[in-house]
Tab-separated table of C-alpha atoms in Angstrom:
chain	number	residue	atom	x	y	z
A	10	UNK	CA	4.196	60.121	-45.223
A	11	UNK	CA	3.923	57.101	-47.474
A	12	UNK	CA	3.576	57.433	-51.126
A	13	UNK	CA	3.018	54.360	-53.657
A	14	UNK	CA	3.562	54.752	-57.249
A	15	UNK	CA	1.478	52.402	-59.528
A	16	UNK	CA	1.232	52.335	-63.420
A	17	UNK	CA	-1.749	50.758	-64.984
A	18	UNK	CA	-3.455	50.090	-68.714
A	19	UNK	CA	-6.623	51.892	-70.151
A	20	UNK	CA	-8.326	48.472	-68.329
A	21	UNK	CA	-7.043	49.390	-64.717
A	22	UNK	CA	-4.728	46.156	-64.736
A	23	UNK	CA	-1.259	47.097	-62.765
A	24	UNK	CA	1.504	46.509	-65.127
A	25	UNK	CA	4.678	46.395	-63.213
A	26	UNK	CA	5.794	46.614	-59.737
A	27	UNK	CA	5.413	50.077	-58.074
A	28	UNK	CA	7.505	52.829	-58.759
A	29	UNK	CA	10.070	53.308	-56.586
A	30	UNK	CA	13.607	55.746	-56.768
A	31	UNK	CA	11.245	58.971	-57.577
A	32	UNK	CA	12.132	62.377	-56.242
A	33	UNK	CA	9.907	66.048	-56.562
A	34	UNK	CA	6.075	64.350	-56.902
A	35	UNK	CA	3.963	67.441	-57.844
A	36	UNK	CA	0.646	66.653	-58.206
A	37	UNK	CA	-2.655	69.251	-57.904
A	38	UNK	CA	-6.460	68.350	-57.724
A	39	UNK	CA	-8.321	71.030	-59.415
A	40	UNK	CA	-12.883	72.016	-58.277
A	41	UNK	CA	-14.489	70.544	-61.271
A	42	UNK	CA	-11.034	70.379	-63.473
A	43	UNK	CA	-8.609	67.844	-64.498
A	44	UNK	CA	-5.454	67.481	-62.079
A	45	UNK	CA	-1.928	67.735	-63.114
A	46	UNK	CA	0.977	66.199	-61.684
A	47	UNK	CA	4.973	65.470	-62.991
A	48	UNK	CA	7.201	63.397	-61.152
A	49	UNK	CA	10.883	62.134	-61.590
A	50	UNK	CA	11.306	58.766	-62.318
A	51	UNK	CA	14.991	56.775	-62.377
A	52	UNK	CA	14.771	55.506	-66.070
A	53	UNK	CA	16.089	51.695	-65.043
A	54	UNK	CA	14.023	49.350	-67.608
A	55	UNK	CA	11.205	48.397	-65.452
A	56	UNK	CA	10.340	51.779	-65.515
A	57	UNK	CA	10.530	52.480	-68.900
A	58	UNK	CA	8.857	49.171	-70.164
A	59	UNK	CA	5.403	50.546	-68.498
A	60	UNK	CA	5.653	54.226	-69.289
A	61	UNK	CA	3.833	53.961	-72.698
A	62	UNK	CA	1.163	55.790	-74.491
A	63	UNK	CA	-2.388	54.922	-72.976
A	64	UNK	CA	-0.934	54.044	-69.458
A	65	UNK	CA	-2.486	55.418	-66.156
A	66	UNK	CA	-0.049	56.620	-63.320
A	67	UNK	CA	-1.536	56.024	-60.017
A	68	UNK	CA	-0.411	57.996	-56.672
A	69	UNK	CA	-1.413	56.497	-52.973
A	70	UNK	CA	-0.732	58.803	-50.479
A	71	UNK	CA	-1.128	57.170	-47.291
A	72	UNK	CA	-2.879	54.062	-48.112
A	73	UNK	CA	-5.784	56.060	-49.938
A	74	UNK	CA	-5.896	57.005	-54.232
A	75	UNK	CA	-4.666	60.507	-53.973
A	76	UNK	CA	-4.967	60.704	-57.676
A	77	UNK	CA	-5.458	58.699	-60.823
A	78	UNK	CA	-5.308	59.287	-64.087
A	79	UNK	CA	-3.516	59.313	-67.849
A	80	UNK	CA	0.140	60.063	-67.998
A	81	UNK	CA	-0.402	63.079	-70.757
A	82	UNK	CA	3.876	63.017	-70.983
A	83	UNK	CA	4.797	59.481	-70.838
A	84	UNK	CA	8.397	59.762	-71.402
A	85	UNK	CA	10.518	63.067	-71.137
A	86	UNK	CA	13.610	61.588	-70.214
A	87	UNK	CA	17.317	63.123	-69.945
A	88	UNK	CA	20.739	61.959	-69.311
A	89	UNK	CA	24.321	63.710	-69.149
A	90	UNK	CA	27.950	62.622	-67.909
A	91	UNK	CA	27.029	65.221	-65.199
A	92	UNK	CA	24.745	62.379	-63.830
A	93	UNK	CA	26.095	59.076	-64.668
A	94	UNK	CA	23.630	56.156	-64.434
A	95	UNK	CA	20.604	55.209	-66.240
A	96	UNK	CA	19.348	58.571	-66.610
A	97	UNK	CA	16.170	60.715	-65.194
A	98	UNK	CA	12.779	60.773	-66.875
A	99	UNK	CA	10.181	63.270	-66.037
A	100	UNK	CA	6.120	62.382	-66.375
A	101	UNK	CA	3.661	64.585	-66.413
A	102	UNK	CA	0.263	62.875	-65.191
A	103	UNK	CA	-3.420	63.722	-64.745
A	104	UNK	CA	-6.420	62.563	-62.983
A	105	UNK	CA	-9.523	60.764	-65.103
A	106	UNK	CA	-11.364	63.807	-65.796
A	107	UNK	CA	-8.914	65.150	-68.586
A	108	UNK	CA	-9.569	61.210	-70.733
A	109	UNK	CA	-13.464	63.233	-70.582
A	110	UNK	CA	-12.026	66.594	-71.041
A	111	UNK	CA	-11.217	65.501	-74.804
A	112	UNK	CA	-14.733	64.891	-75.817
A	113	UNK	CA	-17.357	67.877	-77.269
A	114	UNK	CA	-20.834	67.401	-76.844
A	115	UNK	CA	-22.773	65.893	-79.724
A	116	UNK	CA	-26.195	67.573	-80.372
A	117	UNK	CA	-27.523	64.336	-81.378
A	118	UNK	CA	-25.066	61.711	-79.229
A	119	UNK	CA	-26.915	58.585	-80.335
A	120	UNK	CA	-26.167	58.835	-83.925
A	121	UNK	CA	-22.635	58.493	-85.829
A	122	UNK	CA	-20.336	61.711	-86.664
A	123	UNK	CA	-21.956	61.582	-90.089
A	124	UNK	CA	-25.443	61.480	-89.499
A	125	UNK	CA	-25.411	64.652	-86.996
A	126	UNK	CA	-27.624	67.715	-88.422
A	127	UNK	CA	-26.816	71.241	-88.629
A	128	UNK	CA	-29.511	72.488	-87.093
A	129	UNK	CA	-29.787	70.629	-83.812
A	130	UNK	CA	-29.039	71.519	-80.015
A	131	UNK	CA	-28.560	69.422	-77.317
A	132	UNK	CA	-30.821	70.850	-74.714
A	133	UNK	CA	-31.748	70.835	-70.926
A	134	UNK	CA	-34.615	72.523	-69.853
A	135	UNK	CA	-35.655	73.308	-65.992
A	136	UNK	CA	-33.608	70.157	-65.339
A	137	UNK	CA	-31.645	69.130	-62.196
A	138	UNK	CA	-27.798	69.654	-62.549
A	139	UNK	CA	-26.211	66.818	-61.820
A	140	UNK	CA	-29.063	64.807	-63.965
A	141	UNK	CA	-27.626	67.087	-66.592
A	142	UNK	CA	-23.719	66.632	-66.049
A	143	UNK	CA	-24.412	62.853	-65.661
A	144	UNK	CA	-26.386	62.599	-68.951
A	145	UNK	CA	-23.605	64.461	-70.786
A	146	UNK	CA	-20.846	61.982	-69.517
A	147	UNK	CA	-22.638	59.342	-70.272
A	148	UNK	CA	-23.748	59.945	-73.794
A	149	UNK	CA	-20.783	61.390	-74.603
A	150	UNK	CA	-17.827	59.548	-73.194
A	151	UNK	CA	-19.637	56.811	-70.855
A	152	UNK	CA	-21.253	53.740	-71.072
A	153	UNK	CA	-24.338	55.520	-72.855
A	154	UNK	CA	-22.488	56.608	-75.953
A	155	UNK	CA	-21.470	54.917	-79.373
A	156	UNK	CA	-18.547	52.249	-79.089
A	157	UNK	CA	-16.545	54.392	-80.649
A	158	UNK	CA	-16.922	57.393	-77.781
A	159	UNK	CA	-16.502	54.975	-74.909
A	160	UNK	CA	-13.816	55.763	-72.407
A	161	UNK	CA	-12.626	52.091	-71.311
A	162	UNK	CA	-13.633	51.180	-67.582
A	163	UNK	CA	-16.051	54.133	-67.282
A	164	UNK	CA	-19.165	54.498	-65.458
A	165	UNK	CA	-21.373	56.353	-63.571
A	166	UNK	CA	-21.517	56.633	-59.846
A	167	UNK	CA	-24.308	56.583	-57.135
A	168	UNK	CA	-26.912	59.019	-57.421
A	169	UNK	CA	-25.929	61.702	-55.288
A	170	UNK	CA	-28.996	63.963	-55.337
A	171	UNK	CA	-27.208	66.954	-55.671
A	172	UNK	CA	-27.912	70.492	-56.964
A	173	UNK	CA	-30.800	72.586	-58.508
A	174	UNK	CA	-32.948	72.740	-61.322
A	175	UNK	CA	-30.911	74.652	-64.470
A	176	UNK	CA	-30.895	74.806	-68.552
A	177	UNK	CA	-28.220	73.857	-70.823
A	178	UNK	CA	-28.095	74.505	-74.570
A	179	UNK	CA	-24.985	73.062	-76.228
A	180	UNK	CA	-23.518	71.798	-78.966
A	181	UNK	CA	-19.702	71.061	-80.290
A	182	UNK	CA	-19.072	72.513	-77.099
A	183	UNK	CA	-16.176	70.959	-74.869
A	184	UNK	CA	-17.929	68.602	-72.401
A	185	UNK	CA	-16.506	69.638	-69.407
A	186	UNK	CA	-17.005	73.464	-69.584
A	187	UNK	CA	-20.780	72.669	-70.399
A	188	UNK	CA	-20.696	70.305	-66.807
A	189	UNK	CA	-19.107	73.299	-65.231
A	190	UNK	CA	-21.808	75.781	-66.230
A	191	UNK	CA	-24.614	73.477	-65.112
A	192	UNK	CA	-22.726	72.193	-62.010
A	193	UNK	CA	-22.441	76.523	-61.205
A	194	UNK	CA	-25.639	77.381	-62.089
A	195	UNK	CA	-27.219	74.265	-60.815
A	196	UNK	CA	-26.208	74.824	-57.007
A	197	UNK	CA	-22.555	75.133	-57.136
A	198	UNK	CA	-21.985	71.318	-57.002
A	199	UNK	CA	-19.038	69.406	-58.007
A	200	UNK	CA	-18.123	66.533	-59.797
A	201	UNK	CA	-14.802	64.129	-59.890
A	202	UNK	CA	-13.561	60.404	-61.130
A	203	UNK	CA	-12.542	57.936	-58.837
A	204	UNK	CA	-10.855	54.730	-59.214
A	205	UNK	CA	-12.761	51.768	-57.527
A	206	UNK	CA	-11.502	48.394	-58.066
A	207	UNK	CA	-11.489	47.867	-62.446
A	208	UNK	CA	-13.737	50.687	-62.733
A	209	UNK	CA	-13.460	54.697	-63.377
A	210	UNK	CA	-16.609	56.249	-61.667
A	211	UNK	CA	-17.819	59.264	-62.615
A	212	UNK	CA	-20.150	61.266	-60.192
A	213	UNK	CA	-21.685	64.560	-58.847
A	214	UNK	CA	-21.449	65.281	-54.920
A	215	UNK	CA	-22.515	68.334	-52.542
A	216	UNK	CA	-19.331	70.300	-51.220
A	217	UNK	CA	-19.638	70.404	-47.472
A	218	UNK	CA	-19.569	73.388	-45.492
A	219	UNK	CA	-16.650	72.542	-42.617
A	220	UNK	CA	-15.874	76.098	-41.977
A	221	UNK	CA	-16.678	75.208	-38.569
A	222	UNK	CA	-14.570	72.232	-37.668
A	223	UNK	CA	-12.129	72.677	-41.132
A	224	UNK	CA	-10.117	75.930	-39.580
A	225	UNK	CA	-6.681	77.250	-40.700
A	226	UNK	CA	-4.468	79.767	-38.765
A	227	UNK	CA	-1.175	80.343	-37.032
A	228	UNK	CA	-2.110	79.083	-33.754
A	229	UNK	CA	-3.342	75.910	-34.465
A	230	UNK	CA	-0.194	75.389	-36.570
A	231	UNK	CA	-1.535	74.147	-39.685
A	232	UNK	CA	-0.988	77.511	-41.857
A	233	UNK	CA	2.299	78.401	-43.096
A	234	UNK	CA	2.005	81.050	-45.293
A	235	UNK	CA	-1.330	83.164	-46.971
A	236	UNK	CA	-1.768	85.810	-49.209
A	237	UNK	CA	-5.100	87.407	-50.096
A	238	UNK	CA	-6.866	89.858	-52.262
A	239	UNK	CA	-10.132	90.680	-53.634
A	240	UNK	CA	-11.523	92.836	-56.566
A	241	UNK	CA	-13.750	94.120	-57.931
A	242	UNK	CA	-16.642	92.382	-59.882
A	243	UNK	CA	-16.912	92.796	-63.362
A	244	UNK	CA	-20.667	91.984	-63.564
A	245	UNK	CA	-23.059	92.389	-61.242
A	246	UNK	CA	-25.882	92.590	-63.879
A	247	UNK	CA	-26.404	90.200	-66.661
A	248	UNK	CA	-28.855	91.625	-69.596
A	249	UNK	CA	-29.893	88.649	-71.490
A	250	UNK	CA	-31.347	89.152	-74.627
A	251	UNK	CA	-33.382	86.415	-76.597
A	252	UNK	CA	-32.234	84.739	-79.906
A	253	UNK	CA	-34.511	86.873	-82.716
A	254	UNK	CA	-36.948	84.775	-84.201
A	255	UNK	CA	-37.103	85.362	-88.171
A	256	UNK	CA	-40.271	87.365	-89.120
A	257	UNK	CA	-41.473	88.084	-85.666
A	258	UNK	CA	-40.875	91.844	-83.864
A	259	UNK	CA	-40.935	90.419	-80.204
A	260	UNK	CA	-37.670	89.834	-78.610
A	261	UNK	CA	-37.252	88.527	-74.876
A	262	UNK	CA	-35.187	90.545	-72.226
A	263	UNK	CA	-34.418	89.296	-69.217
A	264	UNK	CA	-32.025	90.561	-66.075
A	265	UNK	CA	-30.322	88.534	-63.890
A	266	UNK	CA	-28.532	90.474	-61.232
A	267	UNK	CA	-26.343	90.470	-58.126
A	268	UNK	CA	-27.894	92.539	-56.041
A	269	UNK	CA	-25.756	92.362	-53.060
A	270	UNK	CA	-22.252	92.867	-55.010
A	271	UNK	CA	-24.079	95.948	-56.320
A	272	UNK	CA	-24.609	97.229	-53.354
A	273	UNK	CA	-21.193	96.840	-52.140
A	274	UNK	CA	-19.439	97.931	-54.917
A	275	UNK	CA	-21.231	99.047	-57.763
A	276	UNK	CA	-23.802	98.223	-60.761
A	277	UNK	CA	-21.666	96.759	-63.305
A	278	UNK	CA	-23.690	95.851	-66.444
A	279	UNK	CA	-23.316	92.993	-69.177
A	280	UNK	CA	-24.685	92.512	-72.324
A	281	UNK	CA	-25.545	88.712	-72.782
A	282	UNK	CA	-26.620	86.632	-75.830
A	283	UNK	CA	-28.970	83.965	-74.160
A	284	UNK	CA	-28.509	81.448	-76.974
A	285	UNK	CA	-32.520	81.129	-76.667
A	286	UNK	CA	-35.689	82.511	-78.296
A	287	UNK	CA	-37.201	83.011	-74.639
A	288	UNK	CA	-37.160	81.701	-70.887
A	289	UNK	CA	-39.517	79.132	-70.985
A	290	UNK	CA	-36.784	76.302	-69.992
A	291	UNK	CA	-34.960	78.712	-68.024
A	292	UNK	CA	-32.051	79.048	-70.646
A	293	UNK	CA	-32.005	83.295	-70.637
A	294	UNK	CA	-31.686	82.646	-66.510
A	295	UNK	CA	-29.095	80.015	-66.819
A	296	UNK	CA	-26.905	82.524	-68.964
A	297	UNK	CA	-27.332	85.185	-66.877
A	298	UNK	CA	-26.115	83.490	-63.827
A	299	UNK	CA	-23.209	81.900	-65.396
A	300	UNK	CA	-21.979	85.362	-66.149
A	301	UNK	CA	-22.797	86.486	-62.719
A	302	UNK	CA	-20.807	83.672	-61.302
A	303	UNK	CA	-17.630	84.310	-63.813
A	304	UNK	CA	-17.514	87.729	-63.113
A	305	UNK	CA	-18.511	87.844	-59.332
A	306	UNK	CA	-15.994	89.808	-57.165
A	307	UNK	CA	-13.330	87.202	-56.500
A	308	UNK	CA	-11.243	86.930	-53.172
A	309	UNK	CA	-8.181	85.166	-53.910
A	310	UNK	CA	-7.596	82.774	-51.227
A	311	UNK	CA	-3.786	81.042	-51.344
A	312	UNK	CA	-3.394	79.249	-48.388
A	313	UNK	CA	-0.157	77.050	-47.596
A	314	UNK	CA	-1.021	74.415	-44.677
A	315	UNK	CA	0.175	71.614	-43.230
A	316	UNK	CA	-1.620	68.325	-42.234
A	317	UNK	CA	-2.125	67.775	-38.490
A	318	UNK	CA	-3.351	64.373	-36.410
A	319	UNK	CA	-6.880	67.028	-36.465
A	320	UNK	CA	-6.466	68.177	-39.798
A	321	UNK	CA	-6.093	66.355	-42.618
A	322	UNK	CA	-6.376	67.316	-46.630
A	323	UNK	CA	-8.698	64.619	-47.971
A	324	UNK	CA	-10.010	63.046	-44.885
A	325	UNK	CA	-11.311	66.369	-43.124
A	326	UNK	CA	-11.888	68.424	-46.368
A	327	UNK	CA	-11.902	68.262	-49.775
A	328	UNK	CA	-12.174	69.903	-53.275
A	329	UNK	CA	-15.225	72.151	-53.003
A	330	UNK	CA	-16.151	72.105	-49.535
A	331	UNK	CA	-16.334	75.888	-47.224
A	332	UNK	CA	-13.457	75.876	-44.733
A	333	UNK	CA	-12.318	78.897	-42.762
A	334	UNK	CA	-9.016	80.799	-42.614
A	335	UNK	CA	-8.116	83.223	-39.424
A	336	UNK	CA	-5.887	85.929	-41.220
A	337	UNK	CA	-3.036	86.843	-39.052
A	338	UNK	CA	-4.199	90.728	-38.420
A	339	UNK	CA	-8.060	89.146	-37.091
A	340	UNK	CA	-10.095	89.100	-40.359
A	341	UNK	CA	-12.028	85.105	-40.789
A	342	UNK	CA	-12.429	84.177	-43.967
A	343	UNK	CA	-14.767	81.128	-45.495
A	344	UNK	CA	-14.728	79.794	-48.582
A	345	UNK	CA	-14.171	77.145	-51.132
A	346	UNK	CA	-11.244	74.795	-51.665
A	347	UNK	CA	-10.692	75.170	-55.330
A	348	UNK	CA	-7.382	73.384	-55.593
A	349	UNK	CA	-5.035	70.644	-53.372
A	350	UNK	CA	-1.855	70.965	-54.042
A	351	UNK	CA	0.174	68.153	-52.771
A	352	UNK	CA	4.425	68.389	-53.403
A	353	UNK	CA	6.510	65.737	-51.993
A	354	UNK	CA	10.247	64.640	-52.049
A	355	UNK	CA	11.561	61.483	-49.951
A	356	UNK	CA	13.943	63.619	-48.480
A	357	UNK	CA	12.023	66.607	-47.815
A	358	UNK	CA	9.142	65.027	-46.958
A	359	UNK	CA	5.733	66.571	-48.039
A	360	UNK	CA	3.540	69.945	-47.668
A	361	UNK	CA	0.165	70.487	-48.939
A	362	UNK	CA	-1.095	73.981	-50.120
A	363	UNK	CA	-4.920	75.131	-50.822
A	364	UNK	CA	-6.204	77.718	-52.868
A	365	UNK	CA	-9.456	78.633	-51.633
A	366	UNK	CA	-11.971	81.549	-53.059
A	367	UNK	CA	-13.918	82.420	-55.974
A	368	UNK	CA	-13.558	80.334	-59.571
A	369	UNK	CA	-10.990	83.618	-60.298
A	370	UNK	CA	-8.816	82.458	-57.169
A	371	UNK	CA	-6.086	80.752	-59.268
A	372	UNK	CA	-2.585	81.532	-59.847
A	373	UNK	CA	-3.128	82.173	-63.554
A	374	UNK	CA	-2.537	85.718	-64.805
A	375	UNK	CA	-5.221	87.603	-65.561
A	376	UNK	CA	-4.738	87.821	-69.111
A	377	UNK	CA	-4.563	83.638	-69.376
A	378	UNK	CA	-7.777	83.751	-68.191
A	379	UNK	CA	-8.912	86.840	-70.321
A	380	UNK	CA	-7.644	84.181	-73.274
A	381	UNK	CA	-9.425	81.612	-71.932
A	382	UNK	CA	-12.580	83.257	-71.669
A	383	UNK	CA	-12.200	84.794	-74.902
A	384	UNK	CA	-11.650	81.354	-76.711
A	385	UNK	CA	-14.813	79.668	-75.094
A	386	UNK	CA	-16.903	82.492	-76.149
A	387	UNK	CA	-15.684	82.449	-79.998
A	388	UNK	CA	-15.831	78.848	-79.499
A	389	UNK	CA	-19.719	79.122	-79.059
A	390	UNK	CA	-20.351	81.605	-81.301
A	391	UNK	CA	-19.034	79.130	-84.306
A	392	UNK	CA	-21.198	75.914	-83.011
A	393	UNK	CA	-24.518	78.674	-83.481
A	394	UNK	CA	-23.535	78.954	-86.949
């Protein structure tokens, strides 16, 4: 294991030497989510002179970026008589994605704050998803977007070609919750930053399916631990209704179901506002799905492996892609890597942990993501006003 620690400006420029002296590195990589990471720094003064507001903490694992990103907790530093020296500071860290995460989509992105209008939507209609997530980076953090918006150092990646045609209707809307509708909708696709040289790219890519050659299980010695459950869906039928239009009787319905989970389980229905007068762009279909998608019958997935010479997190699979798990009573499982959890100590050493399943298959209680839920709904509900 070889870990570098490197500290850089909004402008990518290193500011110091690297890091060295740290002890419990945490740091996760999240499907289609910021990551988050703390690590323990000694607080000597070349440490402290480049932990500042606005500063990027860098991680290498192994000669390759394992993550990149703001330091969201700069400086939580502690000292005591218990532990004589300098002191410890802790810094909590993410990867590019959350710099994006704190931008809403503008309706009209083009114009200032001030000359937005009440009235208008920012719209996507029968439109390919990652032409859709791009467009709302861009305009709304990237290059493409008033000075003022601009995320130093960001751009957009290669064309990747990924995903399927989908409709998006937002506005005031947090940008990356509208990228992860279109990016589920649109043919499951995902979509990262990655530091190359002075730059922060931003693209889309097509998980892999490596269940085949990507395989976790006791006998191959790359699985430590796993639990697993799944439940119930709690939609397996989306019924969409169309926005009323004033003065006409006509209202569109439309049903968007999961006809397989039905079968298995049973027909759970959902009453859906499609945020649309009718289908014509697809937006009643794209609502139904996302529902279908957030409520589908989750197996929860959480895997603790171990990198072999074969096997390797971030070389032989990543964020997104369909690897298999051989449960220890004979079941084989396939699914998606929705998190990389890497924790690492100089002492210790380091072990990596997946969580792999449905978007339900995390390790927040239900009732965080009942919250969460709850929130982005009210949080649409007020930008229709």
């Amino acid at each position: 294991m070889t870990i570098t620690l490197l500290v850089t400006n909004k402008n990518l420029v290193i500011q110091g030497d690297p890091l060295t002296g740290w002890t419990d590195l945490d740091a996760t990589l999240n499907f289609n989510a910021p990551a988050a990471g703390t690590v323990t720094l000694p607080a000597h003064p070349y440490v402290m002179n480049q932990l500042v507001p606005g500063n990027r903490l860098v991680v290498i694992r192994d000669g390759a970026i394992w993550t990149a990103g703001p330091m969201e907790e700069p400086t939580n530093y502690r000292w005591s008589l218990d532990e004589p020296g300098v002191g410890l500071v802790d810094v909590a860290f993410s990867d590019d994605l959350a710099t994006i995460a704190g931008h809403i989509t503008w309706p009209e992105p083009a114009l200032t704050w001030a000359g937005q209008h009440g009235s208008t939507w920012r719209t996507f209609t029968a439109t390919n998803a990652e032409a859709i997530i791009r467009s709302l980076v861009n305009e709304n953090a990237g290059p493409g977007a008033i000075t003022a918006r601009r995320i130093p150092s960001l751009v957009l990646d290669t064309v990747a070609s990924a995903g399927t045609n989908t409709a998006v209707k937002t506005r005031f809307e947090p940008v990356l919750d509208v990228c992860r509708t279109a990016a589920a909708t649109g043919g499951g696709i995902g979509f990262r930053t990655r530091q190359d040289g002075n730059q922060i790219k931003f693209g889309c890519y097509t998980p892999a399916d490596k269940s085949a050659t990507a395989r976790f299980s006791a006998g191959l010695g790359n699985l430590r631990s796993v639990s697993y459950k799944q439940t119930a869906p709690t939609v397996t039928h989306s019924l969409v209704a169309g926005t009323e239009t004033e003065g006409s009787t006509v209202r569109a319905f439309l049903e968007v179901a999961d006809a397989t989970a039905a079968s298995s389980w049973w027909r759970v229905e959902k009453y859906i506002d499609g945020g649309a007068a009718d289908n014509t762009g697809g937006e009643l279909t794209a609502a139904g799905a996302s529902e279908i998608a957030e409520g589908a019958s989750p197996v929860e997935l959480a895997v603790t492996t171990v990198d072999t010479a074969d096997l390797k997190a971030g070389r032989d699979y990543g964020l997104g892609d369909k690897v298999a798990v051989a449960l220890p009573h004979g079941l084989q499982l396939t699914d998606i890597v929705r998190s990389i959890h890497l924790a690492a100590s100089p002492d210790e050493g380091e072990q990596v942990s997946s969580v792999i399943g449905s978007q339900d298959a995390t390790r927040d209680p239900r009732i965080v993501q009942l919250v969460r839920t709850l929130n982005r709904r009210l949080g649409r509900l007020e930008t229709r006003r």
